[in-house]
Amino acid sequence: MEYAIQQSDKEIFELINAELHRQNTGLEMIASENFTFPSVMEAMGSVLTNKYAEGYPYKRYYGGCEFVDRIEEIAIQRAKKLFKCEFANVQPHSGSQANGAVYAALLKPYDKILGMDLSHGGHLTHGSKVSSSGQTYQSFFYGVELDGKINYDKVAYIAEIVKPQIIVCGFSAYSRELDFKRFKEIATSVNALLMGDIAHVAGLVVADEYPNPFPYCDIVTSTTHKTLRGPRGGIILTNNEELASKINKSIFPGIQGGPLMHVIAAKAVGFSENLKPEWKIYAKNVKINAKIIAEVLMQRGYNIVSGGTDNHLLLLSLLDKPFSGKEADKALGASGITVNKNTVPGEIRSPFVTSGVRIGSAALTSRGMKETEFKYIANKIADVLEHINDAQFHSKTKQEIEEFSKNFPIYTKAFF
Ligand SMILES: *Cc1c(COP(=O)(O)O)cnc(C)c1O
């Protein structure tokens, strides 16, 4: 097949193909990444990108929206069915935009946000000072104890002192279940709204493999591209009509212009995959596979933060090892295993160096890898860490991993 881009822009064409090769020949274990469905890719590469549709279904500022109206309506219906809620906004361009829109809808500048500390597993948009969430609003944090778990009594104590307008529960690096009910009790006790950000675990939530933030959270936000395995984007969900109306206005015209209709169509296609019975099996396997990595690494003498995992990710602690998260990340990368360095409870190094590594199972589970493969991979991780400074060992491992990966092709083409 000849592609137009092959003629018009050889440079980018080749780089996209190089990325396809990288994705096929390495082991992607970054916990926030996944491989979306070919059907989702097709929707994303469609003519829908040409259409302006400012507004919402059947209430647009442009003509010619008869088909995109139906597409967005279907995406909304499927999102509501999937998350078992009353209202869904499928227009946020990303998870960060979703969170920004919720704050803008419900808070005034200098109002108070209470979120999970970034260095304890929270996200930048939960009040970090380098994010607009920490610059526009006053932000305060709770975190985890040295055992890697949230201490809810402490969250309640901090909430009582801070008296925030909104409490955010959700994370980018926490391997345990959240007690949404307890968070709601805390929020109610200080008259705060509760926002659940399930960007990481949404794919498990919709399979009933992780606690549902509803009915406890007033608002739920998520990405659609992490465990949910859809296109890159965000969503906002609620059961409260008044909040829904404020949030819609906050997304458009508040912070966004025309919706990405090709991505909204792709979200609908992704949701239809999430609604299939097979999805439950996928989500179960994601959890089983994360547990296998944790078990093997513990058998090999490594500490896992909180002693294991209940979701798709785990945090390897290197506090007792003579090398940092940065060095581990680099050695594993050179061996064909992509992870990311991460701070751990009781951190002694800077956020650029860290004493931990975050490892996720969702992407490789999408490639069809199962128990045997995850055992093999976890042992490879331990082998590489035992040869942390041995470049030759890393390149030998990389070759082995390339051969191994060929048995699990994810995409056969770069364009759909
Ligand atoms: C990834 C993530 C986001 C942001 O998503 P983007 O699409 O990258 O903007 C927000 N919240 C949490 C908890 C996340 O993990």
mmCIF file of C-alpha atoms in Angstrom, residues 93-390:
data_model
loop_
_atom_site.group_PDB
_atom_site.id
_atom_site.type_symbol
_atom_site.label_atom_id
_atom_site.label_comp_id
_atom_site.label_asym_id
_atom_site.label_seq_id
_atom_site.Cartn_x
_atom_site.Cartn_y
_atom_site.Cartn_z
ATOM 1 C CA HIS A 93 -8.764 16.738 24.918
ATOM 2 C CA SER A 94 -6.851 15.049 27.754
ATOM 3 C CA GLY A 95 -7.029 14.013 31.390
ATOM 4 C CA SER A 96 -5.411 17.281 32.444
ATOM 5 C CA GLN A 97 -7.993 19.303 30.497
ATOM 6 C CA ALA A 98 -10.752 17.307 32.177
ATOM 7 C CA ASN A 99 -9.380 18.127 35.621
ATOM 8 C CA GLY A 100 -8.792 21.791 34.726
ATOM 9 C CA ALA A 101 -12.365 22.104 33.496
ATOM 10 C CA VAL A 102 -13.779 20.629 36.711
ATOM 11 C CA TYR A 103 -11.802 23.073 38.859
ATOM 12 C CA ALA A 104 -12.775 26.014 36.650
ATOM 13 C CA ALA A 105 -16.428 24.951 36.848
ATOM 14 C CA LEU A 106 -16.607 24.475 40.595
ATOM 15 C CA LEU A 107 -13.965 26.680 42.199
ATOM 16 C CA LYS A 108 -13.038 30.342 42.379
ATOM 17 C CA PRO A 109 -9.385 31.393 42.219
ATOM 18 C CA TYR A 110 -7.711 30.902 45.651
ATOM 19 C CA ASP A 111 -10.243 28.262 46.687
ATOM 20 C CA LYS A 112 -8.600 25.233 48.280
ATOM 21 C CA ILE A 113 -7.819 21.865 46.679
ATOM 22 C CA LEU A 114 -6.740 18.891 48.776
ATOM 23 C CA GLY A 115 -5.065 16.218 46.668
ATOM 24 C CA MET A 116 -2.507 13.454 46.840
ATOM 25 C CA ASP A 117 1.085 14.664 46.859
ATOM 26 C CA LEU A 118 2.811 14.186 43.494
ATOM 27 C CA SER A 119 5.810 12.545 45.158
ATOM 28 C CA HIS A 120 3.471 10.103 46.948
ATOM 29 C CA GLY A 121 1.691 8.967 43.782
ATOM 30 C CA GLY A 122 -0.623 11.885 42.942
ATOM 31 C CA HIS A 123 -0.782 13.734 39.622
ATOM 32 C CA LEU A 124 0.486 17.192 38.622
ATOM 33 C CA THR A 125 -3.118 18.363 38.170
ATOM 34 C CA HIS A 126 -3.974 17.558 41.803
ATOM 35 C CA GLY A 127 -2.530 20.856 43.008
ATOM 36 C CA SER A 128 1.160 20.676 42.156
ATOM 37 C CA LYS A 129 2.777 24.109 42.220
ATOM 38 C CA VAL A 130 4.102 23.735 38.664
ATOM 39 C CA SER A 131 0.568 23.076 37.360
ATOM 40 C CA SER A 132 -2.194 25.679 36.958
ATOM 41 C CA SER A 133 -4.088 23.655 39.602
ATOM 42 C CA GLY A 134 -1.493 24.748 42.162
ATOM 43 C CA GLN A 135 -1.142 28.279 40.834
ATOM 44 C CA THR A 136 -4.780 29.293 40.432
ATOM 45 C CA TYR A 137 -5.929 27.595 43.616
ATOM 46 C CA GLN A 138 -4.417 27.071 47.057
ATOM 47 C CA SER A 139 -3.328 23.486 47.158
ATOM 48 C CA PHE A 140 -2.732 21.131 50.056
ATOM 49 C CA PHE A 141 -1.724 17.500 50.139
ATOM 50 C CA TYR A 142 -2.093 14.177 51.810
ATOM 51 C CA GLY A 143 0.221 11.266 51.134
ATOM 52 C CA VAL A 144 1.102 7.706 51.990
ATOM 53 C CA GLU A 145 2.749 6.287 55.104
ATOM 54 C CA LEU A 146 6.095 4.486 55.030
ATOM 55 C CA ASP A 147 4.158 1.271 54.366
ATOM 56 C CA GLY A 148 3.057 2.794 51.069
ATOM 57 C CA LYS A 149 -0.619 3.068 52.019
ATOM 58 C CA ILE A 150 -2.950 6.009 52.560
ATOM 59 C CA ASN A 151 -3.783 6.607 56.208
ATOM 60 C CA TYR A 152 -7.402 7.825 56.062
ATOM 61 C CA ASP A 153 -7.361 9.182 59.602
ATOM 62 C CA LYS A 154 -4.554 11.476 58.543
ATOM 63 C CA VAL A 155 -6.447 12.557 55.413
ATOM 64 C CA ALA A 156 -9.412 13.395 57.656
ATOM 65 C CA TYR A 157 -7.163 15.351 60.022
ATOM 66 C CA ILE A 158 -5.607 17.372 57.184
ATOM 67 C CA ALA A 159 -9.045 18.010 55.633
ATOM 68 C CA GLU A 160 -10.316 19.278 58.992
ATOM 69 C CA ILE A 161 -7.472 21.797 59.211
ATOM 70 C CA VAL A 162 -7.445 22.857 55.541
ATOM 71 C CA LYS A 163 -11.229 22.932 54.939
ATOM 72 C CA PRO A 164 -10.864 22.506 51.171
ATOM 73 C CA GLN A 165 -13.647 23.215 48.669
ATOM 74 C CA ILE A 166 -12.685 20.070 46.791
ATOM 75 C CA ILE A 167 -10.904 16.844 47.686
ATOM 76 C CA VAL A 168 -9.273 14.904 44.874
ATOM 77 C CA CYS A 169 -8.788 11.176 45.220
ATOM 78 C CA GLY A 170 -6.896 9.382 42.503
ATOM 79 C CA PHE A 171 -3.329 8.669 41.533
ATOM 80 C CA SER A 172 -0.695 7.925 38.953
ATOM 81 C CA ALA A 173 1.428 5.678 41.145
ATOM 82 C CA TYR A 174 -0.476 3.833 43.898
ATOM 83 C CA SER A 175 -0.825 0.081 43.735
ATOM 84 C CA ARG A 176 -3.701 -0.394 46.174
ATOM 85 C CA GLU A 177 -7.452 0.080 46.149
ATOM 86 C CA LEU A 178 -8.908 3.425 47.194
ATOM 87 C CA ASP A 179 -11.624 3.578 49.829
ATOM 88 C CA PHE A 180 -13.962 5.976 48.003
ATOM 89 C CA LYS A 181 -16.594 5.618 50.717
ATOM 90 C CA ARG A 182 -14.150 6.827 53.356
ATOM 91 C CA PHE A 183 -13.067 9.704 51.118
ATOM 92 C CA LYS A 184 -16.726 10.715 50.763
ATOM 93 C CA GLU A 185 -17.205 10.661 54.541
ATOM 94 C CA ILE A 186 -14.168 12.910 54.907
ATOM 95 C CA ALA A 187 -15.398 15.263 52.164
ATOM 96 C CA THR A 188 -18.867 15.439 53.710
ATOM 97 C CA SER A 189 -17.441 16.167 57.153
ATOM 98 C CA VAL A 190 -15.757 19.331 55.850
ATOM 99 C CA ASN A 191 -18.426 20.237 53.292
ATOM 100 C CA ALA A 192 -16.152 19.620 50.308
ATOM 101 C CA LEU A 193 -16.936 18.165 46.915
ATOM 102 C CA LEU A 194 -15.223 14.879 46.104
ATOM 103 C CA MET A 195 -13.573 14.391 42.736
ATOM 104 C CA GLY A 196 -12.307 10.934 41.795
ATOM 105 C CA ASP A 197 -9.614 10.907 39.129
ATOM 106 C CA ILE A 198 -9.522 7.339 37.820
ATOM 107 C CA ALA A 199 -7.189 8.080 34.879
ATOM 108 C CA HIS A 200 -5.070 5.038 35.685
ATOM 109 C CA VAL A 201 -7.597 2.429 36.781
ATOM 110 C CA ALA A 202 -10.676 3.236 34.646
ATOM 111 C CA GLY A 203 -10.237 0.079 32.561
ATOM 112 C CA LEU A 204 -10.320 -2.009 35.727
ATOM 113 C CA VAL A 205 -13.237 -0.063 37.214
ATOM 114 C CA VAL A 206 -15.501 -0.731 34.211
ATOM 115 C CA ALA A 207 -14.727 -4.458 34.518
ATOM 116 C CA ASP A 208 -15.586 -4.454 38.251
ATOM 117 C CA GLU A 209 -11.941 -5.272 38.959
ATOM 118 C CA TYR A 210 -11.390 -2.086 40.969
ATOM 119 C CA PRO A 211 -13.772 -0.206 43.335
ATOM 120 C CA ASN A 212 -16.234 2.070 41.566
ATOM 121 C CA PRO A 213 -15.924 5.764 42.505
ATOM 122 C CA PHE A 214 -19.711 6.088 42.135
ATOM 123 C CA PRO A 215 -21.886 6.698 44.071
ATOM 124 C CA TYR A 216 -19.319 8.276 46.392
ATOM 125 C CA CYS A 217 -17.629 10.823 44.145
ATOM 126 C CA ASP A 218 -19.518 13.923 43.051
ATOM 127 C CA ILE A 219 -17.434 14.121 39.882
ATOM 128 C CA VAL A 220 -15.248 11.518 38.204
ATOM 129 C CA THR A 221 -12.586 12.299 35.621
ATOM 130 C CA SER A 222 -10.453 9.959 33.586
ATOM 131 C CA THR A 223 -8.209 9.576 30.616
ATOM 132 C CA THR A 224 -9.367 7.199 27.895
ATOM 133 C CA HIS A 225 -5.937 5.913 26.815
ATOM 134 C CA LYS A 226 -4.443 4.257 29.896
ATOM 135 C CA THR A 227 -5.989 0.994 31.180
ATOM 136 C CA LEU A 228 -9.157 1.898 29.232
ATOM 137 C CA ARG A 229 -7.150 1.323 26.040
ATOM 138 C CA GLY A 230 -8.985 3.865 23.880
ATOM 139 C CA PRO A 231 -7.687 6.953 22.062
ATOM 140 C CA ARG A 232 -5.645 9.650 23.827
ATOM 141 C CA GLY A 233 -8.187 11.892 25.580
ATOM 142 C CA GLY A 234 -10.258 12.641 28.676
ATOM 143 C CA ILE A 235 -13.816 12.315 30.028
ATOM 144 C CA ILE A 236 -15.831 13.816 32.877
ATOM 145 C CA LEU A 237 -18.681 11.951 34.567
ATOM 146 C CA THR A 238 -21.254 12.828 37.211
ATOM 147 C CA ASN A 239 -24.722 12.000 38.516
ATOM 148 C CA ASN A 240 -25.464 15.607 39.426
ATOM 149 C CA GLU A 241 -27.317 17.589 36.755
ATOM 150 C CA GLU A 242 -26.320 20.994 38.102
ATOM 151 C CA LEU A 243 -22.631 20.019 38.201
ATOM 152 C CA ALA A 244 -22.930 18.477 34.717
ATOM 153 C CA SER A 245 -24.274 21.707 33.280
ATOM 154 C CA LYS A 246 -21.482 23.763 34.875
ATOM 155 C CA ILE A 247 -18.869 21.296 33.631
ATOM 156 C CA ASN A 248 -20.189 21.357 30.059
ATOM 157 C CA LYS A 249 -19.904 25.151 29.989
ATOM 158 C CA SER A 250 -16.470 24.939 31.516
ATOM 159 C CA ILE A 251 -15.177 22.602 28.763
ATOM 160 C CA PHE A 252 -16.823 24.636 25.988
ATOM 161 C CA PRO A 253 -16.606 27.591 25.738
ATOM 162 C CA GLY A 254 -14.625 27.731 28.994
ATOM 163 C CA ILE A 255 -11.313 26.123 28.156
ATOM 164 C CA GLN A 256 -11.699 24.386 24.783
ATOM 165 C CA GLY A 257 -12.900 25.260 21.300
ATOM 166 C CA GLY A 258 -14.023 22.724 18.718
ATOM 167 C CA PRO A 259 -14.191 19.128 19.916
ATOM 168 C CA LEU A 260 -11.865 16.552 18.325
ATOM 169 C CA MET A 261 -14.636 14.633 16.560
ATOM 170 C CA HIS A 262 -12.271 11.958 15.247
ATOM 171 C CA VAL A 263 -11.137 11.284 18.814
ATOM 172 C CA ILE A 264 -14.715 11.328 20.127
ATOM 173 C CA ALA A 265 -15.636 8.704 17.510
ATOM 174 C CA ALA A 266 -12.583 6.713 18.600
ATOM 175 C CA LYS A 267 -13.683 7.036 22.239
ATOM 176 C CA ALA A 268 -17.064 5.559 21.229
ATOM 177 C CA VAL A 269 -15.312 2.681 19.434
ATOM 178 C CA GLY A 270 -13.063 2.088 22.457
ATOM 179 C CA PHE A 271 -16.075 2.128 24.828
ATOM 180 C CA SER A 272 -17.769 -0.529 22.697
ATOM 181 C CA GLU A 273 -14.700 -2.730 23.265
ATOM 182 C CA ASN A 274 -14.890 -2.015 27.020
ATOM 183 C CA LEU A 275 -18.543 -3.088 27.023
ATOM 184 C CA LYS A 276 -17.796 -6.545 25.571
ATOM 185 C CA PRO A 277 -17.603 -9.599 27.871
ATOM 186 C CA GLU A 278 -13.974 -10.139 26.745
ATOM 187 C CA TRP A 279 -13.041 -6.897 28.424
ATOM 188 C CA LYS A 280 -13.587 -8.404 31.864
ATOM 189 C CA ILE A 281 -11.107 -11.155 31.027
ATOM 190 C CA TYR A 282 -8.567 -8.585 29.866
ATOM 191 C CA ALA A 283 -8.917 -6.584 33.098
ATOM 192 C CA LYS A 284 -8.596 -9.712 35.237
ATOM 193 C CA ASN A 285 -5.440 -10.694 33.348
ATOM 194 C CA VAL A 286 -3.941 -7.223 33.763
ATOM 195 C CA LYS A 287 -4.226 -7.640 37.541
ATOM 196 C CA ILE A 288 -2.966 -11.227 37.571
ATOM 197 C CA ASN A 289 0.038 -10.219 35.482
ATOM 198 C CA ALA A 290 0.947 -7.288 37.739
ATOM 199 C CA LYS A 291 0.794 -9.639 40.737
ATOM 200 C CA ILE A 292 3.142 -12.086 38.982
ATOM 201 C CA ILE A 293 5.755 -9.383 38.422
ATOM 202 C CA ALA A 294 5.523 -8.344 42.081
ATOM 203 C CA GLU A 295 5.823 -11.943 43.317
ATOM 204 C CA VAL A 296 8.810 -12.823 41.149
ATOM 205 C CA LEU A 297 10.637 -9.604 42.078
ATOM 206 C CA MET A 298 10.017 -10.227 45.783
ATOM 207 C CA GLN A 299 11.305 -13.809 45.435
ATOM 208 C CA ARG A 300 14.390 -12.346 43.800
ATOM 209 C CA GLY A 301 15.031 -10.135 46.839
ATOM 210 C CA TYR A 302 13.397 -6.870 45.803
ATOM 211 C CA ASN A 303 11.062 -4.752 47.896
ATOM 212 C CA ILE A 304 7.706 -3.801 46.451
ATOM 213 C CA VAL A 305 6.073 -0.710 47.973
ATOM 214 C CA SER A 306 3.110 -1.808 50.159
ATOM 215 C CA GLY A 307 4.168 -5.428 49.628
ATOM 216 C CA GLY A 308 2.314 -6.029 46.370
ATOM 217 C CA THR A 309 -0.438 -4.739 44.111
ATOM 218 C CA ASP A 310 -4.227 -4.752 43.700
ATOM 219 C CA ASN A 311 -4.237 -3.086 40.290
ATOM 220 C CA HIS A 312 -2.192 -2.814 37.074
ATOM 221 C CA LEU A 313 0.957 -1.279 38.564
ATOM 222 C CA LEU A 314 3.595 -1.809 41.179
ATOM 223 C CA LEU A 315 6.382 0.265 42.647
ATOM 224 C CA LEU A 316 9.747 -1.358 42.986
ATOM 225 C CA SER A 317 11.650 0.198 45.885
ATOM 226 C CA LEU A 318 15.425 0.450 45.572
ATOM 227 C CA LEU A 319 16.003 2.216 48.893
ATOM 228 C CA ASP A 320 18.034 -0.792 50.098
ATOM 229 C CA LYS A 321 19.990 -1.147 46.838
ATOM 230 C CA PRO A 322 23.238 0.544 45.814
ATOM 231 C CA PHE A 323 21.649 2.092 42.703
ATOM 232 C CA SER A 324 18.904 4.618 42.007
ATOM 233 C CA GLY A 325 15.615 4.548 40.089
ATOM 234 C CA LYS A 326 17.305 6.562 37.371
ATOM 235 C CA GLU A 327 20.062 3.969 36.956
ATOM 236 C CA ALA A 328 17.542 1.105 36.976
ATOM 237 C CA ASP A 329 15.392 2.883 34.401
ATOM 238 C CA LYS A 330 18.456 3.392 32.176
ATOM 239 C CA ALA A 331 19.700 -0.216 32.462
ATOM 240 C CA LEU A 332 16.241 -1.638 31.767
ATOM 241 C CA GLY A 333 15.786 0.742 28.826
ATOM 242 C CA ALA A 334 19.082 -0.416 27.331
ATOM 243 C CA SER A 335 17.789 -3.985 27.704
ATOM 244 C CA GLY A 336 14.566 -3.318 25.779
ATOM 245 C CA ILE A 337 12.295 -2.928 28.816
ATOM 246 C CA THR A 338 10.652 0.496 29.131
ATOM 247 C CA VAL A 339 9.670 1.592 32.656
ATOM 248 C CA ASN A 340 9.941 4.883 34.501
ATOM 249 C CA LYS A 341 11.774 5.980 37.591
ATOM 250 C CA ASN A 342 9.507 6.964 40.460
ATOM 251 C CA THR A 343 9.775 8.335 43.984
ATOM 252 C CA VAL A 344 8.970 5.907 46.814
ATOM 253 C CA PRO A 345 7.786 6.412 50.431
ATOM 254 C CA GLY A 346 10.741 7.522 52.541
ATOM 255 C CA GLU A 347 12.492 8.851 49.423
ATOM 256 C CA ILE A 348 16.102 9.956 49.948
ATOM 257 C CA ARG A 349 16.939 11.055 46.398
ATOM 258 C CA SER A 350 15.749 13.936 44.212
ATOM 259 C CA PRO A 351 12.689 13.525 41.924
ATOM 260 C CA PHE A 352 15.117 13.423 38.969
ATOM 261 C CA VAL A 353 17.019 10.472 40.429
ATOM 262 C CA THR A 354 14.556 8.678 42.772
ATOM 263 C CA SER A 355 14.821 5.327 44.542
ATOM 264 C CA GLY A 356 12.094 3.492 42.714
ATOM 265 C CA VAL A 357 10.714 2.249 39.443
ATOM 266 C CA ARG A 358 7.049 2.106 38.405
ATOM 267 C CA ILE A 359 6.073 -0.976 36.414
ATOM 268 C CA GLY A 360 2.738 -1.630 34.696
ATOM 269 C CA SER A 361 1.157 -4.696 33.098
ATOM 270 C CA ALA A 362 -1.648 -3.235 30.943
ATOM 271 C CA ALA A 363 0.229 -2.710 27.660
ATOM 272 C CA LEU A 364 1.892 -6.124 27.522
ATOM 273 C CA THR A 365 -1.389 -7.814 28.483
ATOM 274 C CA SER A 366 -2.892 -6.100 25.419
ATOM 275 C CA ARG A 367 -0.198 -7.813 23.348
ATOM 276 C CA GLY A 368 -1.514 -11.168 24.564
ATOM 277 C CA MET A 369 1.222 -11.958 27.062
ATOM 278 C CA LYS A 370 0.186 -14.250 29.915
ATOM 279 C CA GLU A 371 1.532 -15.769 33.109
ATOM 280 C CA THR A 372 4.505 -17.575 31.520
ATOM 281 C CA GLU A 373 5.627 -14.475 29.665
ATOM 282 C CA PHE A 374 5.250 -12.226 32.699
ATOM 283 C CA LYS A 375 7.355 -14.606 34.785
ATOM 284 C CA TYR A 376 10.020 -14.558 32.091
ATOM 285 C CA ILE A 377 9.932 -10.745 31.927
ATOM 286 C CA ALA A 378 10.044 -10.270 35.716
ATOM 287 C CA ASN A 379 13.078 -12.533 35.882
ATOM 288 C CA LYS A 380 14.705 -10.542 33.072
ATOM 289 C CA ILE A 381 14.110 -7.359 35.080
ATOM 290 C CA ALA A 382 15.835 -8.916 38.108
ATOM 291 C CA ASP A 383 18.701 -10.207 35.912
ATOM 292 C CA VAL A 384 19.284 -6.757 34.432
ATOM 293 C CA LEU A 385 19.255 -5.117 37.867
ATOM 294 C CA GLU A 386 21.831 -7.649 39.038
ATOM 295 C CA HIS A 387 23.993 -6.460 36.129
ATOM 296 C CA ILE A 388 23.190 -2.784 36.594
ATOM 297 C CA ASN A 389 26.475 -1.518 35.151
ATOM 298 C CA ASP A 390 27.129 -4.257 32.579
#
